């Protein structure tokens, strides 16, 4: 007969009992796997190994690999806080931009999912967690005074800029970090001088890339234009979009 004390000892010593799984636990393990080994490593078999479970048992939490990818995308985007009732819409967009950048730097292997995954699924069939940022930012912009169509245009321009910046920052490549000369460190010395004079001349600026600063300057340009658009006299077009009068 096994005593309660023996049960406790077995549990503490890593006996046969395993932690009960949940969708959140499975997705967190999937995200950890992607962070450490890349998207290609995320399979039901590999995830089962990471969780010490039969891969077949994981299908109750994700119907297939596509569902796993959608779940990982949702999990990451849930880390992005958006306060739709904040009247400072410009401050919100600037903060969201920096938060999304930091999120991408924490999970660089997930960035391709954030950028390209939506292309494989019609808007209304995407996981709700991936649509909430769109809904919240549209609300933020409409409350600020943008028409519904204009708010959608702003959202597209905003996220197009953000994802472009993030992809650009992640692909920055240093050939030899110990080399003092920026031209050599970036490998730009291999480029024909007559064909790429400007690129070679910009070596110091390219080598001293500051992602946060570049993002902030780009957001400032974008917000300045949006603010001017919002404050200009506007007329309503036949499609419901407002244009400067």
PDB file of N, CA and C in Angstrom, residues 89-139:
ATOM      1  N   UNK A  89      -3.955  59.761 -29.556  1.00  0.00           N
ATOM      2  CA  UNK A  89      -3.798  58.726 -30.571  1.00  0.00           C
ATOM      3  C   UNK A  89      -2.384  58.687 -31.135  1.00  0.00           C
ATOM      4  N   UNK A  90      -1.736  59.853 -31.239  1.00  0.00           N
ATOM      5  CA  UNK A  90      -0.371  59.874 -31.750  1.00  0.00           C
ATOM      6  C   UNK A  90       0.588  59.201 -30.768  1.00  0.00           C
ATOM      7  N   UNK A  91       0.426  59.502 -29.484  1.00  0.00           N
ATOM      8  CA  UNK A  91       1.256  58.863 -28.467  1.00  0.00           C
ATOM      9  C   UNK A  91       1.049  57.359 -28.442  1.00  0.00           C
ATOM     10  N   UNK A  92      -0.212  56.919 -28.641  1.00  0.00           N
ATOM     11  CA  UNK A  92      -0.512  55.492 -28.684  1.00  0.00           C
ATOM     12  C   UNK A  92       0.181  54.814 -29.868  1.00  0.00           C
ATOM     13  N   UNK A  93       0.085  55.418 -31.044  1.00  0.00           N
ATOM     14  CA  UNK A  93       0.696  54.812 -32.231  1.00  0.00           C
ATOM     15  C   UNK A  93       2.212  54.750 -32.097  1.00  0.00           C
ATOM     16  N   UNK A  94       2.801  55.777 -31.485  1.00  0.00           N
ATOM     17  CA  UNK A  94       4.256  55.770 -31.288  1.00  0.00           C
ATOM     18  C   UNK A  94       4.649  54.663 -30.303  1.00  0.00           C
ATOM     19  N   UNK A  95       3.904  54.533 -29.212  1.00  0.00           N
ATOM     20  CA  UNK A  95       4.227  53.512 -28.213  1.00  0.00           C
ATOM     21  C   UNK A  95       4.026  52.109 -28.787  1.00  0.00           C
ATOM     22  N   UNK A  96       2.925  51.902 -29.513  1.00  0.00           N
ATOM     23  CA  UNK A  96       2.661  50.591 -30.118  1.00  0.00           C
ATOM     24  C   UNK A  96       3.787  50.216 -31.080  1.00  0.00           C
ATOM     25  N   UNK A  97       4.263  51.198 -31.844  1.00  0.00           N
ATOM     26  CA  UNK A  97       5.349  50.940 -32.794  1.00  0.00           C
ATOM     27  C   UNK A  97       6.594  50.437 -32.078  1.00  0.00           C
ATOM     28  N   UNK A  98       6.972  51.118 -30.994  1.00  0.00           N
ATOM     29  CA  UNK A  98       8.171  50.702 -30.256  1.00  0.00           C
ATOM     30  C   UNK A  98       7.945  49.353 -29.568  1.00  0.00           C
ATOM     31  N   UNK A  99       6.732  49.129 -29.057  1.00  0.00           N
ATOM     32  CA  UNK A  99       6.444  47.852 -28.406  1.00  0.00           C
ATOM     33  C   UNK A  99       6.486  46.706 -29.418  1.00  0.00           C
ATOM     34  N   UNK A 100       5.958  46.947 -30.621  1.00  0.00           N
ATOM     35  CA  UNK A 100       5.978  45.899 -31.644  1.00  0.00           C
ATOM     36  C   UNK A 100       7.409  45.599 -32.076  1.00  0.00           C
ATOM     37  N   UNK A 101       8.228  46.631 -32.165  1.00  0.00           N
ATOM     38  CA  UNK A 101       9.640  46.428 -32.506  1.00  0.00           C
ATOM     39  C   UNK A 101      10.322  45.547 -31.458  1.00  0.00           C
ATOM     40  N   UNK A 102      10.112  45.856 -30.182  1.00  0.00           N
ATOM     41  CA  UNK A 102      10.727  45.065 -29.112  1.00  0.00           C
ATOM     42  C   UNK A 102      10.206  43.632 -29.123  1.00  0.00           C
ATOM     43  N   UNK A 103       8.922  43.490 -29.432  1.00  0.00           N
ATOM     44  CA  UNK A 103       8.322  42.161 -29.528  1.00  0.00           C
ATOM     45  C   UNK A 103       8.997  41.356 -30.637  1.00  0.00           C
ATOM     46  N   UNK A 104       9.245  42.012 -31.759  1.00  0.00           N
ATOM     47  CA  UNK A 104       9.905  41.353 -32.889  1.00  0.00           C
ATOM     48  C   UNK A 104      11.337  40.981 -32.547  1.00  0.00           C
ATOM     49  N   UNK A 105      12.029  41.832 -31.807  1.00  0.00           N
ATOM     50  CA  UNK A 105      13.410  41.526 -31.427  1.00  0.00           C
ATOM     51  C   UNK A 105      13.466  40.378 -30.423  1.00  0.00           C
ATOM     52  N   UNK A 106      12.413  40.239 -29.605  1.00  0.00           N
ATOM     53  CA  UNK A 106      12.365  39.113 -28.666  1.00  0.00           C
ATOM     54  C   UNK A 106      12.027  37.804 -29.384  1.00  0.00           C
ATOM     55  N   UNK A 107      11.253  37.915 -30.444  1.00  0.00           N
ATOM     56  CA  UNK A 107      10.811  36.718 -31.172  1.00  0.00           C
ATOM     57  C   UNK A 107      11.091  36.872 -32.675  1.00  0.00           C
ATOM     58  N   UNK A 108      12.343  37.025 -33.071  1.00  0.00           N
ATOM     59  CA  UNK A 108      12.639  37.276 -34.490  1.00  0.00           C
ATOM     60  C   UNK A 108      12.176  36.166 -35.419  1.00  0.00           C
ATOM     61  N   UNK A 109      12.171  34.924 -34.926  1.00  0.00           N
ATOM     62  CA  UNK A 109      11.742  33.816 -35.776  1.00  0.00           C
ATOM     63  C   UNK A 109      10.242  33.822 -36.041  1.00  0.00           C
ATOM     64  N   UNK A 110       9.496  34.602 -35.251  1.00  0.00           N
ATOM     65  CA  UNK A 110       8.040  34.681 -35.424  1.00  0.00           C
ATOM     66  C   UNK A 110       7.656  35.784 -36.411  1.00  0.00           C
ATOM     67  N   UNK A 111       8.576  36.704 -36.673  1.00  0.00           N
ATOM     68  CA  UNK A 111       8.270  37.848 -37.546  1.00  0.00           C
ATOM     69  C   UNK A 111       7.714  37.414 -38.909  1.00  0.00           C
ATOM     70  N   UNK A 112       8.279  36.395 -39.567  1.00  0.00           N
ATOM     71  CA  UNK A 112       7.681  35.969 -40.841  1.00  0.00           C
ATOM     72  C   UNK A 112       6.218  35.579 -40.708  1.00  0.00           C
ATOM     73  N   UNK A 113       5.842  35.015 -39.556  1.00  0.00           N
ATOM     74  CA  UNK A 113       4.433  34.682 -39.323  1.00  0.00           C
ATOM     75  C   UNK A 113       3.588  35.946 -39.251  1.00  0.00           C
ATOM     76  N   UNK A 114       4.069  36.951 -38.521  1.00  0.00           N
ATOM     77  CA  UNK A 114       3.316  38.188 -38.355  1.00  0.00           C
ATOM     78  C   UNK A 114       3.117  38.889 -39.694  1.00  0.00           C
ATOM     79  N   UNK A 115       4.130  38.818 -40.553  1.00  0.00           N
ATOM     80  CA  UNK A 115       4.092  39.554 -41.813  1.00  0.00           C
ATOM     81  C   UNK A 115       3.363  38.783 -42.913  1.00  0.00           C
ATOM     82  N   UNK A 116       3.615  37.486 -43.021  1.00  0.00           N
ATOM     83  CA  UNK A 116       3.094  36.733 -44.170  1.00  0.00           C
ATOM     84  C   UNK A 116       1.954  35.779 -43.846  1.00  0.00           C
ATOM     85  N   UNK A 117       1.808  35.366 -42.608  1.00  0.00           N
ATOM     86  CA  UNK A 117       0.778  34.385 -42.262  1.00  0.00           C
ATOM     87  C   UNK A 117      -0.628  34.842 -42.649  1.00  0.00           C
ATOM     88  N   UNK A 118      -0.977  36.124 -42.428  1.00  0.00           N
ATOM     89  CA  UNK A 118      -2.336  36.561 -42.788  1.00  0.00           C
ATOM     90  C   UNK A 118      -2.666  36.378 -44.260  1.00  0.00           C
ATOM     91  N   UNK A 119      -1.636  36.334 -45.129  1.00  0.00           N
ATOM     92  CA  UNK A 119      -1.886  36.223 -46.558  1.00  0.00           C
ATOM     93  C   UNK A 119      -2.528  34.891 -46.928  1.00  0.00           C
ATOM     94  N   UNK A 120      -2.382  33.888 -46.059  1.00  0.00           N
ATOM     95  CA  UNK A 120      -2.876  32.553 -46.383  1.00  0.00           C
ATOM     96  C   UNK A 120      -4.302  32.325 -45.906  1.00  0.00           C
ATOM     97  N   UNK A 121      -4.892  33.319 -45.227  1.00  0.00           N
ATOM     98  CA  UNK A 121      -6.211  33.135 -44.634  1.00  0.00           C
ATOM     99  C   UNK A 121      -7.085  34.361 -44.879  1.00  0.00           C
ATOM    100  N   UNK A 122      -8.320  34.187 -45.352  1.00  0.00           N
ATOM    101  CA  UNK A 122      -9.224  35.328 -45.494  1.00  0.00           C
ATOM    102  C   UNK A 122      -9.415  36.044 -44.158  1.00  0.00           C
ATOM    103  N   UNK A 123      -9.647  37.350 -44.231  1.00  0.00           N
ATOM    104  CA  UNK A 123      -9.699  38.180 -43.028  1.00  0.00           C
ATOM    105  C   UNK A 123     -10.628  37.620 -41.954  1.00  0.00           C
ATOM    106  N   UNK A 124     -11.854  37.275 -42.332  1.00  0.00           N
ATOM    107  CA  UNK A 124     -12.836  36.834 -41.352  1.00  0.00           C
ATOM    108  C   UNK A 124     -12.577  35.459 -40.777  1.00  0.00           C
ATOM    109  N   UNK A 125     -11.644  34.705 -41.380  1.00  0.00           N
ATOM    110  CA  UNK A 125     -11.347  33.349 -40.905  1.00  0.00           C
ATOM    111  C   UNK A 125     -10.066  33.294 -40.084  1.00  0.00           C
ATOM    112  N   UNK A 126      -9.431  34.441 -39.883  1.00  0.00           N
ATOM    113  CA  UNK A 126      -8.196  34.458 -39.110  1.00  0.00           C
ATOM    114  C   UNK A 126      -8.499  34.337 -37.617  1.00  0.00           C
ATOM    115  N   UNK A 127      -7.550  33.841 -36.814  1.00  0.00           N
ATOM    116  CA  UNK A 127      -7.753  33.762 -35.365  1.00  0.00           C
ATOM    117  C   UNK A 127      -8.100  35.140 -34.806  1.00  0.00           C
ATOM    118  N   UNK A 128      -9.054  35.175 -33.876  1.00  0.00           N
ATOM    119  CA  UNK A 128      -9.532  36.452 -33.349  1.00  0.00           C
ATOM    120  C   UNK A 128      -8.405  37.275 -32.731  1.00  0.00           C
ATOM    121  N   UNK A 129      -7.444  36.593 -32.111  1.00  0.00           N
ATOM    122  CA  UNK A 129      -6.342  37.308 -31.468  1.00  0.00           C
ATOM    123  C   UNK A 129      -5.487  38.092 -32.449  1.00  0.00           C
ATOM    124  N   UNK A 130      -5.460  37.643 -33.710  1.00  0.00           N
ATOM    125  CA  UNK A 130      -4.666  38.358 -34.711  1.00  0.00           C
ATOM    126  C   UNK A 130      -5.427  39.550 -35.281  1.00  0.00           C
ATOM    127  N   UNK A 131      -6.752  39.582 -35.074  1.00  0.00           N
ATOM    128  CA  UNK A 131      -7.571  40.682 -35.587  1.00  0.00           C
ATOM    129  C   UNK A 131      -7.786  41.799 -34.566  1.00  0.00           C
ATOM    130  N   UNK A 132      -7.545  41.505 -33.303  1.00  0.00           N
ATOM    131  CA  UNK A 132      -7.814  42.511 -32.266  1.00  0.00           C
ATOM    132  C   UNK A 132      -6.984  43.782 -32.440  1.00  0.00           C
ATOM    133  N   UNK A 133      -5.671  43.698 -32.782  1.00  0.00           N
ATOM    134  CA  UNK A 133      -4.933  44.944 -32.999  1.00  0.00           C
ATOM    135  C   UNK A 133      -5.560  45.807 -34.091  1.00  0.00           C
ATOM    136  N   UNK A 134      -6.051  45.181 -35.163  1.00  0.00           N
ATOM    137  CA  UNK A 134      -6.717  45.928 -36.235  1.00  0.00           C
ATOM    138  C   UNK A 134      -7.970  46.614 -35.704  1.00  0.00           C
ATOM    139  N   UNK A 135      -8.815  45.879 -35.009  1.00  0.00           N
ATOM    140  CA  UNK A 135     -10.047  46.444 -34.465  1.00  0.00           C
ATOM    141  C   UNK A 135      -9.757  47.580 -33.487  1.00  0.00           C
ATOM    142  N   UNK A 136      -8.778  47.382 -32.620  1.00  0.00           N
ATOM    143  CA  UNK A 136      -8.468  48.381 -31.595  1.00  0.00           C
ATOM    144  C   UNK A 136      -7.873  49.648 -32.197  1.00  0.00           C
ATOM    145  N   UNK A 137      -6.977  49.499 -33.167  1.00  0.00           N
ATOM    146  CA  UNK A 137      -6.362  50.682 -33.778  1.00  0.00           C
ATOM    147  C   UNK A 137      -7.374  51.428 -34.643  1.00  0.00           C
ATOM    148  N   UNK A 138      -8.247  50.693 -35.337  1.00  0.00           N
ATOM    149  CA  UNK A 138      -9.316  51.364 -36.079  1.00  0.00           C
ATOM    150  C   UNK A 138     -10.175  52.197 -35.136  1.00  0.00           C
ATOM    151  N   UNK A 139     -10.524  51.628 -33.980  1.00  0.00           N
ATOM    152  CA  UNK A 139     -11.310  52.371 -32.997  1.00  0.00           C
ATOM    153  C   UNK A 139     -10.580  53.603 -32.497  1.00  0.00           C
TER     154      UNK A 139
END
